[in-house]
Coordinates of C-alpha atoms in Angstrom, one line a residue:
Chain A
M877 CA 0.0 0.0 0.0
A878 CA 1.1 3.5 -0.7
S879 CA 1.7 5.5 2.5
H880 CA -0.3 8.6 2.8
W881 CA 1.4 11.8 1.5
E882 CA 1.1 13.5 4.9
E883 CA 2.9 10.6 6.5
F884 CA 5.7 10.9 4.0
Y885 CA 6.3 14.5 4.9
S886 CA 6.1 13.8 8.6
T887 CA 8.8 11.0 8.3
H888 CA 11.2 12.7 5.8
L889 CA 13.1 15.9 6.7
P890 CA 13.3 18.7 4.2
P891 CA 16.5 19.1 2.2
T892 CA 19.2 21.2 4.0
D893 CA 18.8 24.2 1.6
F894 CA 15.0 24.1 1.8
E895 CA 14.4 27.5 3.4
D896 CA 16.7 29.2 0.9
N897 CA 14.8 27.7 -2.0
R898 CA 11.5 28.6 -0.4
K899 CA 12.5 32.2 -0.1
L900 CA 13.6 32.3 -3.8
L901 CA 10.3 30.7 -4.9
K902 CA 8.3 33.2 -2.9
E903 CA 10.3 36.2 -4.2
F904 CA 10.0 35.0 -7.8
C905 CA 6.3 34.4 -7.6
E906 CA 5.4 37.6 -5.7
R907 CA 7.4 39.7 -8.3
H908 CA 5.6 38.2 -11.3
H909 CA 2.2 38.0 -9.6
K910 CA 2.2 41.8 -9.3
T911 CA 2.3 42.2 -13.1
N912 CA -0.3 39.5 -13.7
Q913 CA 2.0 37.2 -15.7
R914 CA 1.3 33.6 -16.7
I915 CA 3.7 31.2 -14.9
V916 CA 4.7 27.6 -15.5
L917 CA 6.3 25.2 -13.0
I918 CA 8.3 22.7 -15.0
T919 CA 9.6 19.6 -13.1
S920 CA 12.3 17.8 -15.0
G921 CA 14.8 14.9 -14.6
G922 CA 14.6 11.8 -12.4
T923 CA 14.5 11.5 -8.6
T924 CA 16.7 9.2 -6.7
V925 CA 15.9 6.7 -3.9
P926 CA 18.8 6.3 -1.5
L927 CA 19.6 2.8 -0.3
E928 CA 21.8 4.0 2.6
H929 CA 21.6 7.0 4.9
N930 CA 25.3 7.8 4.0
T931 CA 24.4 7.4 0.4
V932 CA 26.7 5.4 -1.8
R933 CA 24.0 3.6 -3.8
F934 CA 20.6 4.7 -4.9
V935 CA 17.8 3.7 -7.3
D936 CA 17.5 6.2 -10.1
N937 CA 15.0 6.8 -12.9
F938 CA 16.1 7.1 -16.5
S939 CA 15.8 10.7 -17.5
A940 CA 18.3 13.1 -19.0
G941 CA 15.9 16.0 -18.6
T942 CA 15.7 16.8 -22.3
R943 CA 11.9 17.2 -22.3
G944 CA 11.8 19.6 -19.4
A945 CA 14.8 21.6 -20.5
A946 CA 13.7 22.0 -24.1
S947 CA 10.1 22.9 -23.0
A948 CA 11.4 25.6 -20.7
E949 CA 12.9 27.5 -23.7
Y950 CA 9.6 27.3 -25.6
F951 CA 7.5 28.4 -22.6
L952 CA 9.8 31.5 -22.3
E953 CA 9.1 32.2 -26.0
H954 CA 5.4 32.1 -25.2
D955 CA 6.0 34.8 -22.5
Y956 CA 5.6 32.5 -19.5
M957 CA 7.6 33.0 -16.3
V958 CA 9.3 29.7 -15.6
I959 CA 10.2 27.8 -12.4
F960 CA 12.5 25.1 -13.5
L961 CA 12.5 22.5 -10.8
H962 CA 15.0 19.9 -11.9
R963 CA 17.4 17.1 -10.9
L964 CA 20.8 18.4 -10.1
K965 CA 23.0 18.0 -13.2
S966 CA 20.2 17.1 -15.5
L967 CA 19.9 19.1 -18.7
E968 CA 19.0 22.8 -18.4
P969 CA 17.6 25.2 -20.9
F970 CA 20.2 26.9 -23.1
T971 CA 23.2 25.1 -21.7
R972 CA 21.8 21.8 -23.0
H973 CA 22.9 22.8 -26.5
F974 CA 26.6 22.7 -25.5
T975 CA 27.3 19.3 -23.9
G976 CA 30.6 17.5 -23.4
Q977 CA 33.6 19.2 -25.0
M978 CA 31.6 21.3 -27.5
F979 CA 32.2 24.4 -25.5
L980 CA 36.0 24.1 -25.3
D981 CA 36.2 23.1 -28.9
M982 CA 34.4 26.3 -30.0
L983 CA 36.9 28.6 -28.3
E984 CA 39.9 30.1 -29.8
L985 CA 42.8 31.2 -27.7
N986 CA 44.7 34.3 -29.0
D987 CA 47.7 34.2 -26.7
R988 CA 49.2 37.7 -26.4
G989 CA 50.5 37.6 -22.8
P990 CA 48.6 40.2 -20.7
S991 CA 46.3 41.1 -23.6
T992 CA 45.3 37.5 -24.3
T993 CA 41.8 37.2 -25.6
I994 CA 39.5 34.2 -26.1
T995 CA 36.8 34.2 -28.8
V996 CA 34.2 31.9 -30.2
K997 CA 35.3 30.5 -33.5
P998 CA 33.6 32.5 -36.4
D999 CA 32.0 29.4 -37.8
C1000 CA 30.3 28.7 -34.5
V1001 CA 28.9 32.2 -33.9
D1002 CA 25.7 31.5 -36.0
I1003 CA 24.8 28.7 -33.7
V1004 CA 25.8 30.3 -30.4
A1005 CA 24.6 33.8 -30.9
P1006 CA 20.8 33.2 -30.9
I1007 CA 20.9 30.8 -27.9
L1008 CA 23.1 33.2 -26.0
A1009 CA 20.8 36.1 -26.7
R1010 CA 17.8 34.2 -25.5
Y1011 CA 19.7 33.0 -22.4
K1012 CA 20.7 36.6 -21.5
N1013 CA 17.3 37.9 -22.1
A1014 CA 15.7 35.4 -19.7
Q1015 CA 18.4 35.9 -17.1
E1016 CA 18.3 39.7 -17.2
G1017 CA 14.5 39.8 -17.2
G1018 CA 14.5 37.5 -14.1
R1019 CA 12.1 35.4 -16.1
I1020 CA 13.4 32.0 -15.0
L1021 CA 14.2 30.5 -11.6
Y1022 CA 16.3 27.4 -11.3
V1023 CA 15.8 25.1 -8.3
T1024 CA 17.4 21.6 -8.0
F1025 CA 16.5 18.3 -6.3
T1026 CA 18.2 15.0 -6.0
S1027 CA 16.2 12.5 -4.0
V1028 CA 12.4 11.9 -4.2
S1029 CA 12.1 13.4 -0.7
D1030 CA 13.8 16.7 -1.8
Y1031 CA 11.4 16.7 -4.8
F1032 CA 8.3 16.3 -2.5
W1033 CA 9.3 19.2 -0.3
L1034 CA 10.2 21.6 -3.2
L1035 CA 7.1 20.7 -5.2
R1036 CA 4.8 21.5 -2.3
A1037 CA 6.6 24.7 -1.5
A1038 CA 6.4 25.8 -5.2
C1039 CA 2.7 25.0 -5.2
E1040 CA 2.1 27.1 -2.1
C1041 CA 3.6 30.1 -4.0
L1042 CA 1.8 29.4 -7.2
A1043 CA -1.7 29.2 -5.7
A1044 CA -2.1 33.0 -5.9
F1045 CA -1.8 32.9 -9.7
Q1046 CA -5.1 30.8 -9.8
S1047 CA -5.8 29.8 -13.4
N1048 CA -2.7 31.7 -14.7
A1049 CA -0.5 29.0 -13.2
L1050 CA 0.4 26.0 -15.3
L1051 CA 2.0 22.9 -13.8
Y1052 CA 4.0 20.8 -16.3
L1053 CA 5.1 17.8 -14.3
A1054 CA 7.7 16.2 -16.6
A1055 CA 10.0 14.8 -13.9
A1056 CA 10.4 11.1 -13.7
V1057 CA 9.4 10.6 -10.1
S1058 CA 10.3 7.3 -8.3
D1059 CA 7.3 5.0 -7.7
F1060 CA 9.1 3.1 -5.0
Y1061 CA 11.3 4.0 -2.0
I1062 CA 12.9 2.6 1.1
P1063 CA 11.4 4.1 4.3
S1064 CA 14.0 6.0 6.3
S1065 CA 13.5 3.7 9.3
E1066 CA 14.4 0.6 7.2
M1067 CA 17.5 2.1 5.7
P1068 CA 21.0 1.1 6.9
T1069 CA 23.3 3.9 8.0
H1070 CA 26.5 2.8 6.2
K1071 CA 27.3 1.4 2.8
I1072 CA 25.9 -2.1 2.4
Q1073 CA 28.7 -4.6 2.7
S1074 CA 29.1 -7.1 -0.1
Q1075 CA 30.8 -9.8 2.0
N1076 CA 27.5 -10.4 3.7
G1077 CA 26.1 -11.6 0.4
A1078 CA 23.9 -9.8 -2.0
P1079 CA 21.0 -7.9 -0.4
T1080 CA 17.4 -8.1 -1.1
I1081 CA 15.8 -4.7 -1.3
S1082 CA 12.2 -4.3 -0.1
L1083 CA 10.6 -1.2 -1.5
Q1084 CA 7.4 0.7 -0.6
L1085 CA 5.2 2.7 -2.9
V1086 CA 5.7 6.4 -3.0
P1087 CA 2.4 8.3 -2.3
K1088 CA 1.1 10.0 -5.4
L1089 CA 1.2 13.8 -4.9
L1090 CA -1.2 14.5 -7.8
A1091 CA -4.1 14.0 -5.5
P1092 CA -3.3 16.7 -2.9
L1093 CA -1.8 18.9 -5.6
V1094 CA -4.9 19.0 -7.7
N1095 CA -7.4 19.1 -4.8
L1096 CA -5.7 21.2 -2.1
W1097 CA -2.5 23.0 -3.2
V1098 CA -3.4 24.6 -6.6
P1099 CA -7.0 23.8 -7.2
H1100 CA -7.4 26.5 -9.8
A1101 CA -4.3 25.8 -11.8
Y1102 CA -4.0 24.0 -15.2
V1103 CA -2.2 20.8 -14.3
V1104 CA -0.4 18.6 -16.9
S1105 CA 1.2 15.3 -16.0
F1106 CA 3.4 12.9 -18.0
K1107 CA 3.3 9.2 -18.3
L1108 CA 6.2 7.2 -19.6
E1109 CA 5.8 3.5 -20.5
T1110 CA 7.8 1.0 -22.5
D1111 CA 4.8 -1.1 -23.5
E1112 CA 2.7 0.7 -26.1
S1113 CA -0.4 -1.5 -25.5
I1114 CA -1.1 -0.1 -22.0
L1115 CA -0.1 3.6 -22.4
I1116 CA -3.5 5.2 -23.2
A1117 CA -5.4 3.1 -20.7
K1118 CA -2.9 4.1 -18.0
A1119 CA -3.1 7.8 -19.0
R1120 CA -6.9 7.7 -18.9
D1121 CA -6.8 5.9 -15.5
S1122 CA -4.7 8.7 -14.2
I1123 CA -6.9 11.6 -15.5
N1124 CA -10.0 9.8 -14.1
K1125 CA -8.4 9.3 -10.8
Y1126 CA -6.8 12.7 -10.2
K1127 CA -9.2 14.9 -12.2
H1128 CA -6.5 17.2 -13.6
K1129 CA -6.6 18.6 -17.2
L1130 CA -4.1 16.7 -19.3
V1131 CA -1.9 13.7 -19.4
I1132 CA 0.9 13.6 -22.0
G1133 CA 1.7 9.9 -22.6
N1134 CA 4.9 8.7 -24.3
I1135 CA 6.8 5.5 -25.0
L1136 CA 10.5 5.3 -24.1
Q1137 CA 11.6 4.4 -27.6
S1138 CA 9.6 6.9 -29.6
R1139 CA 9.3 9.9 -27.1
R1140 CA 11.4 12.2 -29.3
Y1141 CA 8.9 12.3 -32.1
R1142 CA 5.5 11.1 -30.8
V1143 CA 3.4 11.8 -27.8
V1144 CA -0.3 11.4 -27.0
F1145 CA -2.4 14.1 -25.4
V1146 CA -5.1 12.5 -23.1
T1147 CA -7.8 14.9 -21.8
P1148 CA -11.0 14.0 -19.9
Q1149 CA -12.8 14.3 -23.2
S1150 CA -10.5 12.9 -25.9
N1151 CA -7.1 11.8 -27.0
Y1152 CA -4.9 13.0 -29.9
E1153 CA -1.4 12.5 -31.0
V1154 CA 1.3 15.2 -31.4
V1155 CA 4.0 13.9 -33.8
L1156 CA 7.1 15.3 -35.5
T1157 CA 7.3 14.5 -39.2
R1158 CA 10.5 13.2 -40.7
D1159 CA 11.0 16.5 -42.5
Q1160 CA 10.5 18.4 -39.3
M1161 CA 13.1 16.2 -37.6
L1162 CA 15.6 16.7 -40.4
N1163 CA 15.1 20.5 -40.1
G1164 CA 16.2 20.3 -36.5
M1165 CA 12.7 20.9 -35.1
E1166 CA 12.1 19.6 -31.6
I1167 CA 8.8 17.9 -30.6
E1168 CA 8.7 20.1 -27.4
D1169 CA 8.0 23.1 -29.7
S1170 CA 4.7 21.5 -30.7
I1171 CA 3.9 20.1 -27.3
V1172 CA 4.3 23.5 -25.6
A1173 CA 2.3 25.3 -28.4
N1174 CA -0.5 22.8 -27.8
V1175 CA -0.4 23.1 -24.0
V1176 CA -0.3 26.9 -24.2
D1177 CA -3.4 26.9 -26.4
S1178 CA -5.2 24.5 -24.1
H1179 CA -4.2 26.7 -21.1
S1180 CA -5.6 29.8 -22.9
D1181 CA -8.9 28.0 -23.6
F1182 CA -9.1 27.0 -20.0
I1183 CA -8.6 30.6 -18.8
S1184 CA -11.1 31.9 -21.3
N1185 CA -13.8 29.3 -20.5
L1186 CA -13.5 30.3 -16.8
Q1187 CA -14.4 33.9 -17.7
Y1188 CA -17.8 33.0 -19.3
Chain B
M1122 CA 27.8 -16.1 -4.2
A1123 CA 29.6 -14.1 -6.8
S1124 CA 29.2 -15.6 -10.2
H1125 CA 32.5 -16.2 -11.9
W1126 CA 33.8 -13.4 -14.2
E1127 CA 33.8 -15.7 -17.3
E1128 CA 30.2 -16.5 -16.7
F1129 CA 29.3 -12.8 -16.5
Y1130 CA 30.9 -12.2 -20.0
S1131 CA 29.1 -15.3 -21.4
T1132 CA 25.7 -14.1 -20.2
H1133 CA 26.0 -10.3 -21.0
L1134 CA 26.3 -9.0 -24.5
P1135 CA 28.9 -6.3 -25.3
P1136 CA 27.6 -2.7 -25.6
T1137 CA 26.4 -1.8 -29.2
D1138 CA 29.4 0.5 -29.9
F1139 CA 31.9 -2.0 -28.5
E1140 CA 33.8 -2.7 -31.7
D1141 CA 34.2 1.0 -32.5
N1142 CA 35.6 1.6 -29.0
R1143 CA 37.9 -1.5 -29.2
K1144 CA 39.3 -0.1 -32.5
L1145 CA 40.0 3.3 -30.9
L1146 CA 41.7 1.7 -27.9
K1147 CA 43.9 -0.4 -30.2
E1148 CA 44.9 2.5 -32.4
F1149 CA 45.6 4.8 -29.4
C1150 CA 47.7 2.1 -27.6
E1151 CA 49.7 1.1 -30.7
R1152 CA 50.5 4.7 -31.6
H1153 CA 51.9 5.4 -28.1
H1154 CA 53.6 2.0 -27.6
K1155 CA 55.8 2.7 -30.6
T1156 CA 57.4 5.8 -28.8
N1157 CA 57.7 3.9 -25.5
Q1158 CA 55.4 6.2 -23.5
R1159 CA 54.0 5.6 -20.1
I1160 CA 50.3 5.2 -20.2
V1161 CA 47.5 5.3 -17.6
L1162 CA 44.0 3.8 -17.8
I1163 CA 41.7 5.9 -15.5
T1164 CA 38.3 4.5 -14.8
S1165 CA 35.9 7.1 -13.4
G1166 CA 32.2 7.6 -12.4
G1167 CA 29.6 5.1 -11.2
T1168 CA 28.2 2.1 -13.1
T1169 CA 24.5 1.4 -13.3
V1170 CA 22.6 -1.8 -12.8
P1171 CA 19.4 -1.8 -14.9
L1172 CA 16.2 -3.1 -13.2
E1173 CA 14.3 -3.6 -16.5
H1174 CA 15.5 -4.6 -20.1
N1175 CA 13.7 -1.5 -21.5
T1176 CA 15.4 0.5 -18.8
V1177 CA 13.4 3.1 -16.9
R1178 CA 14.9 2.3 -13.5
F1179 CA 18.4 1.4 -12.4
V1180 CA 20.5 1.2 -9.3
D1181 CA 23.4 3.7 -9.5
N1182 CA 26.5 4.4 -7.4
F1183 CA 27.2 7.8 -6.1
S1184 CA 30.0 9.3 -8.1
A1185 CA 30.3 12.6 -9.9
G1186 CA 33.6 11.5 -11.3
T1187 CA 35.6 14.3 -9.8
R1188 CA 38.5 12.1 -8.6
G1189 CA 39.0 10.6 -12.0
A1190 CA 38.6 13.8 -14.1
A1191 CA 40.9 15.8 -11.9
S1192 CA 43.5 13.0 -11.9
A1193 CA 43.5 12.8 -15.7
E1194 CA 44.7 16.4 -15.9
Y1195 CA 47.5 15.7 -13.5
F1196 CA 48.6 12.5 -15.2
L1197 CA 48.8 14.5 -18.5
E1198 CA 51.1 17.0 -16.7
H1199 CA 53.3 14.1 -15.7
D1200 CA 53.6 13.1 -19.4
Y1201 CA 51.4 10.1 -19.2
M1202 CA 49.2 9.1 -22.1
V1203 CA 45.6 8.8 -20.8
I1204 CA 42.7 6.5 -21.5
F1205 CA 39.8 8.1 -19.7
L1206 CA 37.2 5.3 -19.4
H1207 CA 34.3 7.1 -17.7
R1208 CA 30.5 7.0 -17.1
L1209 CA 28.6 8.9 -19.8
K1210 CA 28.0 12.5 -18.5
S1211 CA 30.2 12.2 -15.5
L1212 CA 32.8 14.9 -15.0
E1213 CA 35.6 15.1 -17.6
P1214 CA 39.0 16.6 -17.5
F1215 CA 39.1 20.4 -18.5
T1216 CA 35.3 20.7 -19.0
R1217 CA 34.8 19.9 -15.3
H1218 CA 35.9 23.5 -14.5
F1219 CA 32.9 25.0 -16.4
T1220 CA 29.8 23.4 -15.0
G1221 CA 26.2 24.6 -15.1
Q1222 CA 25.7 28.0 -16.6
M1223 CA 29.3 29.2 -16.0
F1224 CA 30.1 28.9 -19.7
L1225 CA 27.2 31.0 -21.0
D1226 CA 27.7 33.6 -18.2
M1227 CA 31.3 34.0 -19.3
L1228 CA 30.4 34.9 -22.9
E1229 CA 29.8 38.4 -24.3
L1230 CA 27.7 38.9 -27.4
N1231 CA 28.8 41.7 -29.6
D1232 CA 25.8 41.9 -31.9
R1233 CA 26.8 43.5 -35.2
G1234 CA 24.6 41.7 -37.7
P1235 CA 26.6 39.6 -40.1
S1236 CA 29.9 40.5 -38.3
T1237 CA 28.6 39.5 -34.9
T1238 CA 31.4 38.2 -32.5
I1239 CA 31.3 36.4 -29.2
T1240 CA 34.2 36.7 -26.8
V1241 CA 35.0 35.5 -23.3
K1242 CA 34.6 38.4 -20.8
P1243 CA 38.0 39.9 -20.1
D1244 CA 37.8 39.2 -16.3
C1245 CA 37.3 35.5 -17.1
V1246 CA 40.2 35.1 -19.5
D1247 CA 42.8 34.5 -16.7
I1248 CA 40.8 31.5 -15.5
V1249 CA 39.9 30.1 -18.9
A1250 CA 43.2 30.6 -20.8
P1251 CA 45.4 28.1 -19.0
I1252 CA 42.7 25.4 -18.9
L1253 CA 42.0 25.9 -22.6
A1254 CA 45.7 25.8 -23.5
R1255 CA 46.2 22.5 -21.6
Y1256 CA 43.0 21.1 -23.2
K1257 CA 44.1 21.9 -26.7
N1258 CA 47.6 20.6 -26.1
A1259 CA 46.2 17.2 -25.0
Q1260 CA 43.8 17.1 -27.9
E1261 CA 46.2 18.1 -30.6
G1262 CA 48.9 15.7 -29.3
G1263 CA 46.3 12.9 -29.3
R1264 CA 47.4 12.3 -25.7
I1265 CA 44.0 11.4 -24.3
L1266 CA 41.3 9.0 -25.4
Y1267 CA 37.7 9.3 -24.0
V1268 CA 35.6 6.1 -23.8
T1269 CA 32.3 6.0 -22.0
F1270 CA 30.2 3.4 -20.3
T1271 CA 26.8 3.4 -18.5
S1272 CA 26.0 0.0 -17.1
V1273 CA 28.2 -2.3 -15.2
S1274 CA 28.2 -4.7 -18.1
D1275 CA 29.4 -2.0 -20.5
Y1276 CA 32.2 -1.3 -18.0
F1277 CA 33.2 -5.0 -17.9
W1278 CA 33.5 -5.3 -21.6
L1279 CA 35.5 -2.0 -22.1
L1280 CA 37.8 -2.7 -19.1
R1281 CA 38.9 -6.0 -20.5
A1282 CA 39.3 -4.6 -24.0
A1283 CA 41.5 -1.8 -22.6
C1284 CA 43.6 -4.3 -20.7
E1285 CA 44.2 -6.4 -23.8
C1286 CA 45.6 -3.3 -25.5
L1287 CA 47.7 -2.2 -22.4
A1288 CA 49.4 -5.5 -21.9
A1289 CA 52.1 -4.7 -24.4
F1290 CA 53.2 -1.7 -22.3
Q1291 CA 54.2 -4.1 -19.5
S1292 CA 55.4 -2.1 -16.5
N1293 CA 54.9 1.2 -18.3
A1294 CA 51.2 0.7 -17.9
L1295 CA 49.4 2.1 -14.9
L1296 CA 45.8 1.2 -14.0
Y1297 CA 44.1 3.8 -11.8
L1298 CA 40.7 2.2 -11.1
A1299 CA 38.7 5.0 -9.6
A1300 CA 35.3 4.1 -11.0
A1301 CA 32.6 3.3 -8.5
V1302 CA 31.6 -0.2 -9.8
S1303 CA 28.4 -1.8 -8.6
D1304 CA 28.8 -4.7 -6.2
F1305 CA 25.4 -6.1 -7.0
Y1306 CA 23.3 -6.7 -10.2
I1307 CA 20.2 -8.4 -11.5
P1308 CA 21.0 -11.2 -13.9
S1309 CA 19.6 -10.7 -17.3
S1310 CA 17.5 -13.8 -17.1
E1311 CA 15.7 -12.5 -14.0
M1312 CA 15.0 -9.0 -15.3
P1313 CA 11.5 -8.0 -16.5
T1314 CA 11.2 -6.7 -20.1
H1315 CA 9.0 -3.7 -19.4
K1316 CA 8.8 -1.0 -16.8
I1317 CA 7.7 -2.5 -13.4
Q1318 CA 4.1 -1.6 -12.7
S1319 CA 3.3 0.0 -9.4
Q1320 CA -0.3 -1.1 -9.2
N1321 CA 1.0 -4.6 -8.6
G1322 CA 2.4 -3.3 -5.3
A1323 CA 6.0 -2.5 -4.5
P1324 CA 8.5 -5.0 -5.8
T1325 CA 11.3 -6.8 -3.9
I1326 CA 14.5 -6.6 -5.8
S1327 CA 16.8 -9.6 -5.4
L1328 CA 20.4 -8.8 -6.3
Q1329 CA 23.5 -10.9 -7.1
L1330 CA 27.1 -10.2 -6.4
V1331 CA 29.1 -8.8 -9.3
P1332 CA 32.3 -10.8 -9.9
K1333 CA 35.4 -8.9 -8.9
L1334 CA 37.5 -8.2 -12.0
L1335 CA 40.6 -7.4 -10.1
A1336 CA 41.5 -11.1 -9.9
P1337 CA 41.7 -11.8 -13.7
L1338 CA 43.0 -8.3 -14.3
V1339 CA 46.0 -8.6 -12.0
N1340 CA 46.7 -12.3 -12.8
L1341 CA 45.9 -12.7 -16.5
W1342 CA 45.2 -9.5 -18.4
V1343 CA 48.0 -7.1 -17.4
P1344 CA 50.3 -9.1 -15.1
H1345 CA 53.2 -6.7 -15.5
A1346 CA 51.3 -3.4 -15.0
Y1347 CA 51.2 -1.2 -11.9
V1348 CA 47.6 -1.6 -10.6
V1349 CA 46.0 0.9 -8.2
S1350 CA 42.4 0.4 -6.9
F1351 CA 40.2 2.6 -4.8
K1352 CA 38.1 1.8 -1.8
L1353 CA 35.3 4.1 -0.7
E1354 CA 33.6 3.5 2.7
T1355 CA 31.3 5.6 4.9
D1356 CA 32.5 3.9 8.1
E1357 CA 36.0 5.1 9.1
S1358 CA 36.6 2.1 11.5
I1359 CA 36.6 -0.5 8.7
L1360 CA 38.4 1.4 5.9
I1361 CA 42.0 0.3 6.4
A1362 CA 41.1 -3.3 7.2
K1363 CA 39.1 -3.5 4.1
A1364 CA 41.8 -1.9 1.9
R1365 CA 44.3 -4.4 3.4
D1366 CA 42.0 -7.4 2.7
S1367 CA 41.8 -6.3 -0.9
I1368 CA 45.5 -6.0 -1.4
N1369 CA 46.2 -9.3 0.3
K1370 CA 43.5 -11.0 -1.9
Y1371 CA 44.3 -9.5 -5.3
K1372 CA 48.1 -8.9 -4.9
H1373 CA 48.1 -5.6 -6.7
K1374 CA 50.3 -2.7 -5.8
L1375 CA 48.2 -0.1 -4.1
V1376 CA 44.8 0.6 -2.6
I1377 CA 43.8 4.2 -2.1
G1378 CA 41.2 4.3 0.6
N1379 CA 38.8 7.2 1.3
I1380 CA 35.8 8.0 3.4
L1381 CA 32.8 9.6 1.6
Q1382 CA 32.6 12.6 3.9
S1383 CA 36.4 13.5 3.9
R1384 CA 37.4 12.3 0.4
R1385 CA 38.3 15.8 -0.9
Y1386 CA 41.1 16.3 1.6
R1387 CA 42.2 13.0 3.0
V1388 CA 43.0 9.6 1.5
V1389 CA 45.1 6.7 2.8
F1390 CA 47.6 4.8 0.6
V1391 CA 47.7 1.1 1.5
T1392 CA 50.5 -0.9 0.0
P1393 CA 51.5 -4.6 0.8
Q1394 CA 54.2 -3.2 3.2
S1395 CA 52.7 -0.1 4.8
N1396 CA 50.0 2.5 4.9
Y1397 CA 50.3 6.3 4.9
E1398 CA 47.9 9.3 4.6
V1399 CA 47.9 11.9 1.9
V1400 CA 46.1 15.0 3.1
L1401 CA 45.4 18.5 1.9
T1402 CA 46.1 21.2 4.5
R1403 CA 43.6 24.0 5.2
D1404 CA 46.0 26.4 3.5
Q1405 CA 46.4 24.3 0.4
M1406 CA 42.6 24.0 0.2
L1407 CA 42.2 27.8 0.5
N1408 CA 44.8 28.2 -2.3
G1409 CA 42.6 26.1 -4.5
M1410 CA 44.9 23.1 -4.6
E1411 CA 43.2 19.8 -5.3
I1412 CA 44.1 16.6 -3.4
E1413 CA 44.4 14.8 -6.8
D1414 CA 47.5 16.8 -7.5
S1415 CA 49.2 15.1 -4.5
I1416 CA 47.6 11.7 -5.1
V1417 CA 48.9 11.6 -8.7
A1418 CA 52.4 12.8 -7.7
N1419 CA 52.6 10.0 -5.1
V1420 CA 51.3 7.4 -7.5
V1421 CA 53.7 8.5 -10.3
D1422 CA 56.6 8.2 -7.9
S1423 CA 55.6 4.8 -6.8
H1424 CA 55.2 3.7 -10.4
S1425 CA 58.7 5.0 -11.2
D1426 CA 60.1 3.1 -8.3
F1427 CA 58.3 0.0 -9.5
I1428 CA 59.8 0.3 -13.0
S1429 CA 63.3 1.0 -11.6
N1430 CA 63.2 -1.9 -9.2
L1431 CA 62.3 -4.3 -12.1
Q1432 CA 65.5 -3.3 -13.9
Y1433 CA 67.9 -4.4 -11.1

């Protein structure tokens, strides 16, 4: 049985930097609420489940954070303010375009002693300039706030704190829950203090179900917001049924379903009324278009409809 | 019981890009063997243990890869050729100095239409220039080879392939095994195909012991090389005993022991004859010195002694 969400909070301490992050969230939300902006909370990347208190090993969820990081850029283009709540070291908007050694390979060193300069190679400028311009624009406008989590318990605390700040935005708030949250965890009380020793033989790990936060989130924390959740499966045959179960159970607005193997070019939007696919054509892929461009455009339209319908 | 290492190879397929990597390793080693260079294989970062064939969840080992990435830079300074066998997306030499948004924050956009340029801000040049110079020097001299793994089974295949190429270097080869390798795994035959479903309740995961590769590595694959392994614990009281057990069992040259909480400023070198600490003083830390500088200097000295002693 899943433990109740209130029990989870009462048995797991908040992360050490929790109060700092709560202050940042509060400041960011209050500033943008004054000017009546639309705001999106994007969760991105996988959460970990530690197997030891002094954590050497943990269970992780596969997620580079591509969906969330790319979506953040598109939401900024649609004039949303963005809270980017992501797994530490998962992909981030803008920097995601420069992974590995790309950055150092793009630089040219003009060694002239004390007047040494370093420039981006001319043939890379066309790629870097527009990304850099959009990055600086978002930074200077204070339009994006980065907050990080690692464990599922960090995520629980930060998600609730973000919701508490977002509630004031009512229907102007969009929640885009793309993080890959662990379904299972080891209760604090059953976790060993030190690294599990292998000479004692291989351990058997008994997991518990993580409580689903969608229930209190939709009903209690942000009851007027537009809430979108994601569902990832590897088995095509159960995806839509599982997405529909979720929307029936939690009564939020939209589930975006995707299959691990095809998630870069095909997703399915499941609403209480219908379901439809958003796909990237072969031509669009070859032109470097990303499916998150279409996903975000669709979500923004639905959010606009939702806001308009409330007004009549 | 640990399965035998040969059984592990016979029941786990090589990674899909295995032959490409083997070719790169062979070419790199043959080129540097001709000129009688010293060479180090550094393993770095944690290995994963998938819980499903279509992997959504996996057990991971805590390791950002700092030790291995920093050490690679120091080995290059000591004129070693470097094979950097590391976990995909773990820290890498040189780029490790520019994490997160540092890189974009350092750049200045001079927007002049078609003659737009991008430069590193003058006050960042002093930091970037020496790192960039060392990076380009290593790249242009073909002195470092990057190879990546994700799962423990990828690591097994690549480690053995690297050893097969290193054997020719005899005592000029140094193995610096800093990767955090899983002790436990789920045999392929007991792994479900699809994502484990949470409505069936929380699963119990039964793990098996991963065979220790140090045994065949020391005895069969690179019997004349200087082999260094690492041991990470969280419990100070068992560290030295465990390091000594390891060196007695596998008969290699050196175990570097470290405690999770103090690993950035204190390690213990355990040899068959003795043990001694390598520590970073408070002053050295404040001056930005890294403990890997001292660790590598010590290891290089020991490797030199080892080579000299063989000649008399």
